CSV table of N, CA and C and ligand atoms in Angstrom, one decimal:
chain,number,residue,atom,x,y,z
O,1,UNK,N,-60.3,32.8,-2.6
O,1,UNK,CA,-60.6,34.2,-2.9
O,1,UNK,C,-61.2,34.3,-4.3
O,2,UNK,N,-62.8,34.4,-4.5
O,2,UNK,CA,-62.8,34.5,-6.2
O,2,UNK,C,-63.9,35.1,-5.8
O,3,UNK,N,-64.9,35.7,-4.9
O,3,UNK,CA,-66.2,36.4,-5.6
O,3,UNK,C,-65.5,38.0,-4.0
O,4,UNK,N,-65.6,39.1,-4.8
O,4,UNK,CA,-64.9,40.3,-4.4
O,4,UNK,C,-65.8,41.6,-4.8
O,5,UNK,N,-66.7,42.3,-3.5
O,5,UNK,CA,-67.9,43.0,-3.8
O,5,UNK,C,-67.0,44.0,-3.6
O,6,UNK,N,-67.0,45.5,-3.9
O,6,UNK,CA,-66.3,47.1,-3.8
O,6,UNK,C,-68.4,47.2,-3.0
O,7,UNK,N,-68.0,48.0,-2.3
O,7,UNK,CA,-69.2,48.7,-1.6
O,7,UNK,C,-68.7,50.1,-0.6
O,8,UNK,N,-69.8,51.2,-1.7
O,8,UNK,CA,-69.8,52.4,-0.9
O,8,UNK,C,-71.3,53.0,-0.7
O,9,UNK,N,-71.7,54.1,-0.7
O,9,UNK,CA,-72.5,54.4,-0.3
O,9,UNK,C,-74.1,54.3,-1.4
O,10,UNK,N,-73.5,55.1,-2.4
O,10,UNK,CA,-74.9,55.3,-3.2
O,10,UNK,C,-75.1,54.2,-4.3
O,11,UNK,N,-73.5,53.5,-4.6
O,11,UNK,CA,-73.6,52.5,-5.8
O,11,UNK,C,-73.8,52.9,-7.4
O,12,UNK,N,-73.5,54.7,-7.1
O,12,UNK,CA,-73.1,55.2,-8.2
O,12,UNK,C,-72.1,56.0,-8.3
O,13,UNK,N,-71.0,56.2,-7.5
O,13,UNK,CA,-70.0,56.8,-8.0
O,13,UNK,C,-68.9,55.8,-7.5
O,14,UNK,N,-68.7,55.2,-6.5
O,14,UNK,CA,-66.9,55.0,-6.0
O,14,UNK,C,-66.9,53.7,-6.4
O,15,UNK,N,-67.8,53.0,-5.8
O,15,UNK,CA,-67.9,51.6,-6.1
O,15,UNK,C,-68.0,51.0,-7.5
O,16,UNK,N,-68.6,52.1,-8.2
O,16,UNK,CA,-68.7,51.2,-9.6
O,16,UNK,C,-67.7,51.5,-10.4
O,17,UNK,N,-67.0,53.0,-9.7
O,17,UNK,CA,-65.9,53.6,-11.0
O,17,UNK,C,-64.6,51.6,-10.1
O,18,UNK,N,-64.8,51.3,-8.7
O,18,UNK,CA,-63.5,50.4,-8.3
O,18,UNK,C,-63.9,49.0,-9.0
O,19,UNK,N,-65.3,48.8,-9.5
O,19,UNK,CA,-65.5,47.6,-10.2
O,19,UNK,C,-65.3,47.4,-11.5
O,20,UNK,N,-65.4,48.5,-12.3
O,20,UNK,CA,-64.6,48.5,-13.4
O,20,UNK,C,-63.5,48.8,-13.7
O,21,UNK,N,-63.0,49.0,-12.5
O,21,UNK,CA,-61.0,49.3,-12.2
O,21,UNK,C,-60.2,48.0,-12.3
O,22,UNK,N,-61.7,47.3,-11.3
O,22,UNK,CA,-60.7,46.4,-11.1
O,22,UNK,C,-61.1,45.1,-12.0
O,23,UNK,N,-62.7,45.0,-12.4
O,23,UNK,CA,-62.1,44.1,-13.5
O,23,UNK,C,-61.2,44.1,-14.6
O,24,UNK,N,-60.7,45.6,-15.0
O,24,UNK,CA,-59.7,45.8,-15.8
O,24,UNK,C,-58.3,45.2,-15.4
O,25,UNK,N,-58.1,45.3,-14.4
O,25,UNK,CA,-56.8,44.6,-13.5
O,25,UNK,C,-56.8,43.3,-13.7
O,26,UNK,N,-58.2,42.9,-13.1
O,26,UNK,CA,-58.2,40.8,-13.4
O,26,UNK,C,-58.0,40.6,-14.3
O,27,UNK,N,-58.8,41.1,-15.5
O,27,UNK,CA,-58.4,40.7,-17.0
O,27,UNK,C,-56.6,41.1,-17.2
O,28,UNK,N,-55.9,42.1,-17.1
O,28,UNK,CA,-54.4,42.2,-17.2
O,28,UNK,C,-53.9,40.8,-16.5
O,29,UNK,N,-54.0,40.4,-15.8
O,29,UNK,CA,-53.4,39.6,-15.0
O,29,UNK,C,-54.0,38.2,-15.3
O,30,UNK,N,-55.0,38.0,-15.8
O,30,UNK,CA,-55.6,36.6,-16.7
O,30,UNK,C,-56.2,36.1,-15.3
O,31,UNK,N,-56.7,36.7,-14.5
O,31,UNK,CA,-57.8,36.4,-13.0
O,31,UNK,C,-58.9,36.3,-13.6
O,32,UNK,N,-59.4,35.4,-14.8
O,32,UNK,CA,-61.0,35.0,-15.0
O,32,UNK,C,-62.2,34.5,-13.9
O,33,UNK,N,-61.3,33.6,-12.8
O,33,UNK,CA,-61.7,33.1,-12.3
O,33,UNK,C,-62.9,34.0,-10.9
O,34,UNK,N,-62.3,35.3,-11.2
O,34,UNK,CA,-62.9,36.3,-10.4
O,34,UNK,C,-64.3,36.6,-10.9
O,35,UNK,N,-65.4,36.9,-9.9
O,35,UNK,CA,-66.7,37.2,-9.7
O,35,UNK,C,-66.3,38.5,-9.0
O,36,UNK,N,-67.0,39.6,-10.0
O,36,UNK,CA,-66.4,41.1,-9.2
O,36,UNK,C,-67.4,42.0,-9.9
O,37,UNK,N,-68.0,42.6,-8.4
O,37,UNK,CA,-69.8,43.2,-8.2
O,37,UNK,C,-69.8,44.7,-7.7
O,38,UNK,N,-70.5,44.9,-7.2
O,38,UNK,CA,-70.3,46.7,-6.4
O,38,UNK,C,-71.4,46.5,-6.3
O,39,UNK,N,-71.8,47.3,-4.5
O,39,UNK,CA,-73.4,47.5,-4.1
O,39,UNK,C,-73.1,48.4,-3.5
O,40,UNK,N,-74.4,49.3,-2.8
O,40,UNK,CA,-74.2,50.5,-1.8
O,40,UNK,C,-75.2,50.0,-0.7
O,41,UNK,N,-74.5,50.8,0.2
O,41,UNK,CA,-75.2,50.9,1.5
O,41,UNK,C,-76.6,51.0,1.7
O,42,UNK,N,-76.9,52.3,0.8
O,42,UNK,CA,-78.0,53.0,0.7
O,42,UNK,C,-79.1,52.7,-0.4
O,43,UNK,N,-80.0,52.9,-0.8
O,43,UNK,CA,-81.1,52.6,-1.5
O,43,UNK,C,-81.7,53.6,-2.0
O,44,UNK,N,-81.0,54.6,-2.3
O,44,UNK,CA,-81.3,56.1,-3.1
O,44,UNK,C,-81.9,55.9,-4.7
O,45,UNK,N,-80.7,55.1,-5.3
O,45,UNK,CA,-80.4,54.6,-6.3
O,45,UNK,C,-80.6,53.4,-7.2
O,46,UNK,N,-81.2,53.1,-6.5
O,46,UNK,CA,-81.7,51.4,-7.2
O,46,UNK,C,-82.0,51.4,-8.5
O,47,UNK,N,-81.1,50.6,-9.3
O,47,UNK,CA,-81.7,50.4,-10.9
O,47,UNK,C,-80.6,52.0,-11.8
O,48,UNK,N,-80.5,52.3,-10.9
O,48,UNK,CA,-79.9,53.5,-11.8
O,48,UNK,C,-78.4,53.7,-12.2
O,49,UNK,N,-78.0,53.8,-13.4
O,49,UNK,CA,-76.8,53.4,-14.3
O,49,UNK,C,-76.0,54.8,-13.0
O,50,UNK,N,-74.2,54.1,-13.3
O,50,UNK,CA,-73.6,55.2,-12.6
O,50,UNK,C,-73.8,56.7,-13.1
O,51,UNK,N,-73.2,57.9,-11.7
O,51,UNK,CA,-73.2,58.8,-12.0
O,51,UNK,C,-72.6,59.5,-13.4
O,52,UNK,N,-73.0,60.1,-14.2
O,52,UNK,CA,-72.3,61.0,-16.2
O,52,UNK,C,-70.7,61.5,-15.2
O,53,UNK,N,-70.7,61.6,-13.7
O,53,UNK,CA,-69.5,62.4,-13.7
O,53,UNK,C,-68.4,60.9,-13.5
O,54,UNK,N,-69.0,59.6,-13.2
O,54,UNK,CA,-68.1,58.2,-13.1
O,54,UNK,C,-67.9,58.1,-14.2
O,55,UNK,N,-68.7,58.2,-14.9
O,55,UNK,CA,-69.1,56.8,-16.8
O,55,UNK,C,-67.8,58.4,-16.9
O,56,UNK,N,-68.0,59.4,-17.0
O,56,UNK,CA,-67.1,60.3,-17.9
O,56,UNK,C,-65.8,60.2,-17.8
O,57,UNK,N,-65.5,60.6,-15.8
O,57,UNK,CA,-64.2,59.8,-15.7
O,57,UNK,C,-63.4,59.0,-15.5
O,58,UNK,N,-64.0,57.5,-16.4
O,58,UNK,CA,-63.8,56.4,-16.0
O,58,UNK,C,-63.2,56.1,-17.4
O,59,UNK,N,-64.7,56.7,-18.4
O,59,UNK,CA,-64.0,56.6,-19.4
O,59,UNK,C,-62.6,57.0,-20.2
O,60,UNK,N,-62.3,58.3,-19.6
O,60,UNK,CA,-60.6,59.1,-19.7
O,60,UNK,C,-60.1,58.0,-19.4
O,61,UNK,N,-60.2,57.3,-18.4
O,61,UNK,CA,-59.3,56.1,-18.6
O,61,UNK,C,-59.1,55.4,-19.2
O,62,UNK,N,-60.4,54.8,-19.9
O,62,UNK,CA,-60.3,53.7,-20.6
O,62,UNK,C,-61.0,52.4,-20.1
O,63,UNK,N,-61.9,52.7,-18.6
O,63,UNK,CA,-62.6,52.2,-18.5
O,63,UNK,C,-64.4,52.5,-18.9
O,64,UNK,N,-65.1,51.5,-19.1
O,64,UNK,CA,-66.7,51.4,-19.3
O,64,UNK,C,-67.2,51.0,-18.1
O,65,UNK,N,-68.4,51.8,-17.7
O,65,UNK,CA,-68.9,51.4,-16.8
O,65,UNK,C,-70.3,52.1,-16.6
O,66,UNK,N,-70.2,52.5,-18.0
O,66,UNK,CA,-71.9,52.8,-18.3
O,66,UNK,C,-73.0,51.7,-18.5
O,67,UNK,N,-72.4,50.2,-18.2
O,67,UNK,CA,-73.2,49.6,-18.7
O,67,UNK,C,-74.2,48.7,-16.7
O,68,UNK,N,-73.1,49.7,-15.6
O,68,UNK,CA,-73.5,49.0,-14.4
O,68,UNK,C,-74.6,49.4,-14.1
O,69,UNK,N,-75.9,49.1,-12.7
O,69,UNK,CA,-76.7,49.5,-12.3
O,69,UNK,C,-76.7,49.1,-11.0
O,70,UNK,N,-77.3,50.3,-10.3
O,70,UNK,CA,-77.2,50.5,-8.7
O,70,UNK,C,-77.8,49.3,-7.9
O,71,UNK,N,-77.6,48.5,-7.0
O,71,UNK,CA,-78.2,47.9,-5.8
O,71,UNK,C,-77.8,48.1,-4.6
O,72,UNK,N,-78.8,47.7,-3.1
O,72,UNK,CA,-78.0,48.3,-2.1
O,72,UNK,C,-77.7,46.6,-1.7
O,73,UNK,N,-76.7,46.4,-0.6
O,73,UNK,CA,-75.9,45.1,0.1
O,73,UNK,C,-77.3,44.7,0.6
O,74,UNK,N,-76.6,43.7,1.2
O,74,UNK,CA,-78.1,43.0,1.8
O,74,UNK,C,-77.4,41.6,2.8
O,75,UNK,N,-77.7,41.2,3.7
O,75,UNK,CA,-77.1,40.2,4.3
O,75,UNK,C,-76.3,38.7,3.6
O,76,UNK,N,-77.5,38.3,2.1
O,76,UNK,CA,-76.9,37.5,1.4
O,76,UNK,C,-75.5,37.4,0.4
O,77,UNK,N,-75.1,39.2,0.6
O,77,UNK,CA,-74.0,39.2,-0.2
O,77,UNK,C,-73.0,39.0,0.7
O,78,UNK,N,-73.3,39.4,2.2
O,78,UNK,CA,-71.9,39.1,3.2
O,78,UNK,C,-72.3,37.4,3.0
O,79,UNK,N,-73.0,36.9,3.4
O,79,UNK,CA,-72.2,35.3,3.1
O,79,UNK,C,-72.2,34.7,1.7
O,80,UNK,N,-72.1,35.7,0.2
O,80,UNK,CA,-71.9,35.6,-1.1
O,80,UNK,C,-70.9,35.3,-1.1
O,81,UNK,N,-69.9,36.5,-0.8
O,81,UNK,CA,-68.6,37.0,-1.3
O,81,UNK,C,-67.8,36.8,-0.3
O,82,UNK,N,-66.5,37.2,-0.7
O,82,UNK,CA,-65.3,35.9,-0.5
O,82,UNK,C,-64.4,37.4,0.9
O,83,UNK,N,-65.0,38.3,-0.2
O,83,UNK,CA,-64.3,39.5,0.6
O,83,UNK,C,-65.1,40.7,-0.3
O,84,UNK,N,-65.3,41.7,0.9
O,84,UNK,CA,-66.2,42.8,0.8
O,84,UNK,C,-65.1,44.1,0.8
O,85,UNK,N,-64.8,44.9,0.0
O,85,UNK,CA,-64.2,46.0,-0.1
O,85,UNK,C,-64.7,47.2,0.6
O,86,UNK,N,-64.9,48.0,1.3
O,86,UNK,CA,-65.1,49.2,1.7
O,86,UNK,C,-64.7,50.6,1.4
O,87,UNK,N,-65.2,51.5,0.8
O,87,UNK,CA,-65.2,52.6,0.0
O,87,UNK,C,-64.2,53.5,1.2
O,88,UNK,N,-65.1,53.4,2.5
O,88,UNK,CA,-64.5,54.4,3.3
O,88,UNK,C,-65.1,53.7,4.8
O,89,UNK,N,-64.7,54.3,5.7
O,89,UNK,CA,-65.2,54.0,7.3
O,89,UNK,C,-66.7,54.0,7.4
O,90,UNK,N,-67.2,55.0,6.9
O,90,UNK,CA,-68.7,54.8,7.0
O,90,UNK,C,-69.2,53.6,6.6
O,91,UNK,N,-68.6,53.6,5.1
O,91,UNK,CA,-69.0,52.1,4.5
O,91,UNK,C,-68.7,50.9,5.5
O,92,UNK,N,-67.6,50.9,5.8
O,92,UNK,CA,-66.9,49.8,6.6
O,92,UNK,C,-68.1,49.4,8.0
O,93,UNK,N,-68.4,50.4,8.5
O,93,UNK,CA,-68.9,50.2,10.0
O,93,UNK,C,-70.4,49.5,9.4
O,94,UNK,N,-71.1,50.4,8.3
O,94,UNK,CA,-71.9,49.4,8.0
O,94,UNK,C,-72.6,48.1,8.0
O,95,UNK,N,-71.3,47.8,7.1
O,95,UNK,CA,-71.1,46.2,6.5
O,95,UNK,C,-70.8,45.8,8.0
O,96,UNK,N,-70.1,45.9,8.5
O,96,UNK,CA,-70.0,45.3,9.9
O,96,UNK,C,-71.1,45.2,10.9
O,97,UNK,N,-71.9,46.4,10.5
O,97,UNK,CA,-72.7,45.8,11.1
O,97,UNK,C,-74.1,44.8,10.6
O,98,UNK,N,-74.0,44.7,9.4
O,98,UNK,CA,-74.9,44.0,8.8
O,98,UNK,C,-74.7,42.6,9.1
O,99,UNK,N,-72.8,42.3,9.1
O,99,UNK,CA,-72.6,41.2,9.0
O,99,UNK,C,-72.4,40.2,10.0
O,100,UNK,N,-72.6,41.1,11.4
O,100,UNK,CA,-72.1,40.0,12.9
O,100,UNK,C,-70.9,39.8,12.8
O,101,UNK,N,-70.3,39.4,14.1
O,101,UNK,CA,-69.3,39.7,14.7
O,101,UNK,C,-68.4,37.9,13.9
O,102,UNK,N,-69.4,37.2,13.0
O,102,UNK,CA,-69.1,35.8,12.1
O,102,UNK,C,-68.2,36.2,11.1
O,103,UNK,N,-68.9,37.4,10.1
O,103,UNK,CA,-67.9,37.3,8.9
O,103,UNK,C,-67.4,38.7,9.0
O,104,UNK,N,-66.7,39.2,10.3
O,104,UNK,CA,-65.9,40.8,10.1
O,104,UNK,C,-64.6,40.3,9.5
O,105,UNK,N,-64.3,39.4,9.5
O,105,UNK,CA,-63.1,38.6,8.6
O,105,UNK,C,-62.7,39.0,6.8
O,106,UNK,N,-63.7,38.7,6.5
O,106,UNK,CA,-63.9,39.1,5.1
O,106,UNK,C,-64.2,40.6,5.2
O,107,UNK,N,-64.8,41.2,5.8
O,107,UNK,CA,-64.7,42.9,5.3
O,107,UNK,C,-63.8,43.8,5.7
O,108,UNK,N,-63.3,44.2,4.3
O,108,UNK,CA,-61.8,45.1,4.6
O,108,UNK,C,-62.4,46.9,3.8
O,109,UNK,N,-61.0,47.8,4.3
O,109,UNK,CA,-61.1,48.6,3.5
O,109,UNK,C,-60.4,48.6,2.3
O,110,UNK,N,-61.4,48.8,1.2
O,110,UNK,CA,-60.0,49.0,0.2
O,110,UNK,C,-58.7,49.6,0.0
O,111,UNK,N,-58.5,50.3,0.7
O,111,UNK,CA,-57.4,50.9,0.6
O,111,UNK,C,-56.6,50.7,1.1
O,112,UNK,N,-56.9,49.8,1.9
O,112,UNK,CA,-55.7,48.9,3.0
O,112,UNK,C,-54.7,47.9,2.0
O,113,UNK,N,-55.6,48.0,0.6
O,113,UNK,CA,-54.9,47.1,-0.2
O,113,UNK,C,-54.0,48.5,-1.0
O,114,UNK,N,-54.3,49.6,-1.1
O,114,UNK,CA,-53.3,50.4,-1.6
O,114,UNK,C,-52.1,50.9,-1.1
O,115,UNK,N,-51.0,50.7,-1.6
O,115,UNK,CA,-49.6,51.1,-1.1
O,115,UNK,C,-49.1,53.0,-1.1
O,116,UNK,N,-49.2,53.3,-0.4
O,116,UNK,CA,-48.5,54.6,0.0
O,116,UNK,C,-49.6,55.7,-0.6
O,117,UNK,N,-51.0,55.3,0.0
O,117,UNK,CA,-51.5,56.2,-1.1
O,117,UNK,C,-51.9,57.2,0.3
O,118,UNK,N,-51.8,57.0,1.5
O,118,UNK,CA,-51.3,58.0,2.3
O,118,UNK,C,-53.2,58.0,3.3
O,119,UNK,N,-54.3,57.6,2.9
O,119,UNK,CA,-55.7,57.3,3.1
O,119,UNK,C,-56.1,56.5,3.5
O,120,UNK,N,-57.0,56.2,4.4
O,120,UNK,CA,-57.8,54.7,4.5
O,120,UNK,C,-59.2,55.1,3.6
O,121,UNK,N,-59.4,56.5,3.0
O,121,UNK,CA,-60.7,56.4,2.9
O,121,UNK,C,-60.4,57.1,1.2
O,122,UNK,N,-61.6,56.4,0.4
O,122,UNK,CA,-62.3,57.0,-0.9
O,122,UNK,C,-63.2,58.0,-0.6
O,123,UNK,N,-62.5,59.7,-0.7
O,123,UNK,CA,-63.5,60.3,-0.3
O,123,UNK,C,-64.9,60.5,-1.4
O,124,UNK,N,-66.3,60.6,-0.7
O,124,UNK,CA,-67.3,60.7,-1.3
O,124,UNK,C,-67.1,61.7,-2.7
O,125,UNK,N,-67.3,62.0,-3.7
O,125,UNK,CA,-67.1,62.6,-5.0
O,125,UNK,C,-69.0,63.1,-5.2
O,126,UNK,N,-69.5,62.7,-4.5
O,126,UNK,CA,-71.0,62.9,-5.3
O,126,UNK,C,-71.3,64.5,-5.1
O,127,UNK,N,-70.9,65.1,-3.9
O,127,UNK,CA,-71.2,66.6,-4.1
O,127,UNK,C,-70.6,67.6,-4.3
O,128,UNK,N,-69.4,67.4,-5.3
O,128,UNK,CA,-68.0,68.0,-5.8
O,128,UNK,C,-68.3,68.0,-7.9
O,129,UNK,N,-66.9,68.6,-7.7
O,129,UNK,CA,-66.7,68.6,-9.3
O,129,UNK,C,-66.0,67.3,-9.6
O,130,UNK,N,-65.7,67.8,-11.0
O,130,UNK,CA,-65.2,66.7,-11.8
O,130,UNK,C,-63.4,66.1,-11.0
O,131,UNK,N,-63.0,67.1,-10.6
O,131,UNK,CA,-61.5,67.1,-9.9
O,131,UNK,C,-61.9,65.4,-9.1
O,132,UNK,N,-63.2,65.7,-8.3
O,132,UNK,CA,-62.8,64.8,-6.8
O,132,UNK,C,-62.7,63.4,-7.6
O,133,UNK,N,-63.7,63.2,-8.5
O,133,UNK,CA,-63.9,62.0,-9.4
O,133,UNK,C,-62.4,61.2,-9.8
O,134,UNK,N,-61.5,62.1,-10.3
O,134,UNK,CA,-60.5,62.2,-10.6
O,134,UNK,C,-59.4,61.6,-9.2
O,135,UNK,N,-59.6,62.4,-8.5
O,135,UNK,CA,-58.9,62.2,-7.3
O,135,UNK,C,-59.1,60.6,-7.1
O,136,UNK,N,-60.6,60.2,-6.9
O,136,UNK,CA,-61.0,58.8,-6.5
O,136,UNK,C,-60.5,58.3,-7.4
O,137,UNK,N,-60.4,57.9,-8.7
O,137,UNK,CA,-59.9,57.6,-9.6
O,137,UNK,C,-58.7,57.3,-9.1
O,138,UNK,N,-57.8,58.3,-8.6
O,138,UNK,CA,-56.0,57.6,-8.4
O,138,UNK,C,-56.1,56.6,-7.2
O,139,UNK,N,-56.9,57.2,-6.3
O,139,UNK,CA,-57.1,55.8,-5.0
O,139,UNK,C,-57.1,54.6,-5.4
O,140,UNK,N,-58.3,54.8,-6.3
O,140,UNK,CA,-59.3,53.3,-6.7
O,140,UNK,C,-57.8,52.2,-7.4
O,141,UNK,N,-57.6,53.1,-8.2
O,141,UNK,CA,-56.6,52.4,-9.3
O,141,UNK,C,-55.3,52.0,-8.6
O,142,UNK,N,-54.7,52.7,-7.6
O,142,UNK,CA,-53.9,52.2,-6.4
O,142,UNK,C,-54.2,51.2,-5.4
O,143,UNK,N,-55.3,51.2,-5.0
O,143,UNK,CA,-55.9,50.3,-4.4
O,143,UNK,C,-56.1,49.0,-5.7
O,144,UNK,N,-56.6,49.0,-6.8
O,144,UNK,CA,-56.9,48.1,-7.6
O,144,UNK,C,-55.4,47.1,-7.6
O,145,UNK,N,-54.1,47.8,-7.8
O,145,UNK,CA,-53.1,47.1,-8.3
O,145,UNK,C,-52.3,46.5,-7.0
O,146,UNK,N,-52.7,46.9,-5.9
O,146,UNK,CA,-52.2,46.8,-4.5
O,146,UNK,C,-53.4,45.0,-4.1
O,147,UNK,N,-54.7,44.9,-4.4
O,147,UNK,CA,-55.7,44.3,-4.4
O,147,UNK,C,-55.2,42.8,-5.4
O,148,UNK,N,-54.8,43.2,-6.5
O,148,UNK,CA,-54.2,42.8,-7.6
O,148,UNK,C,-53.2,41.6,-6.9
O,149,UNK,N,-52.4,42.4,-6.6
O,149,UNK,CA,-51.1,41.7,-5.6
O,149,UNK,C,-51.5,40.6,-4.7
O,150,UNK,N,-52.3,41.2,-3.7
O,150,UNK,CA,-52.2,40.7,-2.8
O,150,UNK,C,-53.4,38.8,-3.4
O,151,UNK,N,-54.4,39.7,-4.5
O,151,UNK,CA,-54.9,38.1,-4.7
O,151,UNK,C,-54.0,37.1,-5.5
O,152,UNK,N,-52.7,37.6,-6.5
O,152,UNK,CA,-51.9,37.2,-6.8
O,152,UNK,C,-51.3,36.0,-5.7
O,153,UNK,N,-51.0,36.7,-4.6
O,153,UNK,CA,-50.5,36.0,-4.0
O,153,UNK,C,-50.5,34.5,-3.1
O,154,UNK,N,-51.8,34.4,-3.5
O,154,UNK,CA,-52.6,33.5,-2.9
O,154,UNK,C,-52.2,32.3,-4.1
O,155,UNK,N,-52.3,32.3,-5.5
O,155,UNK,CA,-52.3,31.5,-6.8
O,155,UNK,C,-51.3,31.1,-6.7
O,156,UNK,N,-49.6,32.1,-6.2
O,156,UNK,CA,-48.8,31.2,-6.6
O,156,UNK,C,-48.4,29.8,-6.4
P,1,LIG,P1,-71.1,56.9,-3.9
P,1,LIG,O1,-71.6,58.4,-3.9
P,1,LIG,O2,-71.4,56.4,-2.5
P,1,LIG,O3,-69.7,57.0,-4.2
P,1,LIG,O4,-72.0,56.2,-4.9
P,1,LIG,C1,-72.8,58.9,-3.5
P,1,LIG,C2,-73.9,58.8,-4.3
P,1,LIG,C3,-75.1,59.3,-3.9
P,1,LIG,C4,-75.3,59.7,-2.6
P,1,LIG,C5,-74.3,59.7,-1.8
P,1,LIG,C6,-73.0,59.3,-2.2
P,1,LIG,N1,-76.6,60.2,-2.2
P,1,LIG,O5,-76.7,60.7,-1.1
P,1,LIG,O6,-77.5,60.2,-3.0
């Protein structure tokens, strides 16, 4: 388990605020060995830094992630990565279908790695206020530390 894509739709709000979640996590936990990316589905976005309402509430955290830029998935990242994260069901059916019925193995939803956070899904934040960002925010980061664990567990 060492290269780990987050993929949601536009590749500027869920996915990038969970790639800078979670390389915050790897680094706590001394997981250097991790390669950790974010793409979207969609192709709206290409080239373009995350959404002012991610980089704003990412930064209240204490994460950066003004420095990401948008790309959409593409067949070479399903046999890239080790394991493909999924933002939400939409995302999910996607990637499954990009990927053939070979590597449904490796794509999960993220949140399946989160404990009791009560969701399978990161809901979309792009046509809301600052609140929903926030909201995604507690998922991501529950899912991040749930994610955390579970690659832990493979090391010992
Ligand atoms: P994301 O949010 O999938 O979390 O990056 C979205 C960003 C842009 C659009 C949809 C969702 N869009 O339709 O442009």
């Amino acid at each position: 388990m060492r290269r780990i894509l987050f993929v949601c739709l536009g590749n500027i709000c869920r996915s990038p605020m969970a790639e800078g979640v979670f390389r915050a996590e790897a680094l706590k936990r001394g997981m250097a060995h991790l390669e950790i990316d974010s793409a979207g589905t969609g192709s709206w976005h290409l080239g373009s830094p995350p959404d002012g309402r991610a980089v704003a509430a990412a930064a209240a955290r204490g994460f950066d992630i003004s420095g990401q830029r948008a790309r959409q998935v593409g067949p070479e990242d399903i046999a890239r990565f080790d394991l493909l994260l999924a933002m939400d069901e939409d995302n999910l059916a996607t990637l499954e279908r990009i990927a053939g019925p070979d590597a449904r193995a490796k794509i999960r939803l993220f949140l399946d790695f989160a404990d009791g956070s009560g969701t399978r899904n990161v809901p979309d934040p792009y046509h809301g206020g600052a609140d929903g960002f926030d909201h995604a925010l507690d998922l991501i980061e529950a899912g991040a530390r749930g994610l955390g664990d579970y690659i832990a567990s493979f090391s010992r």
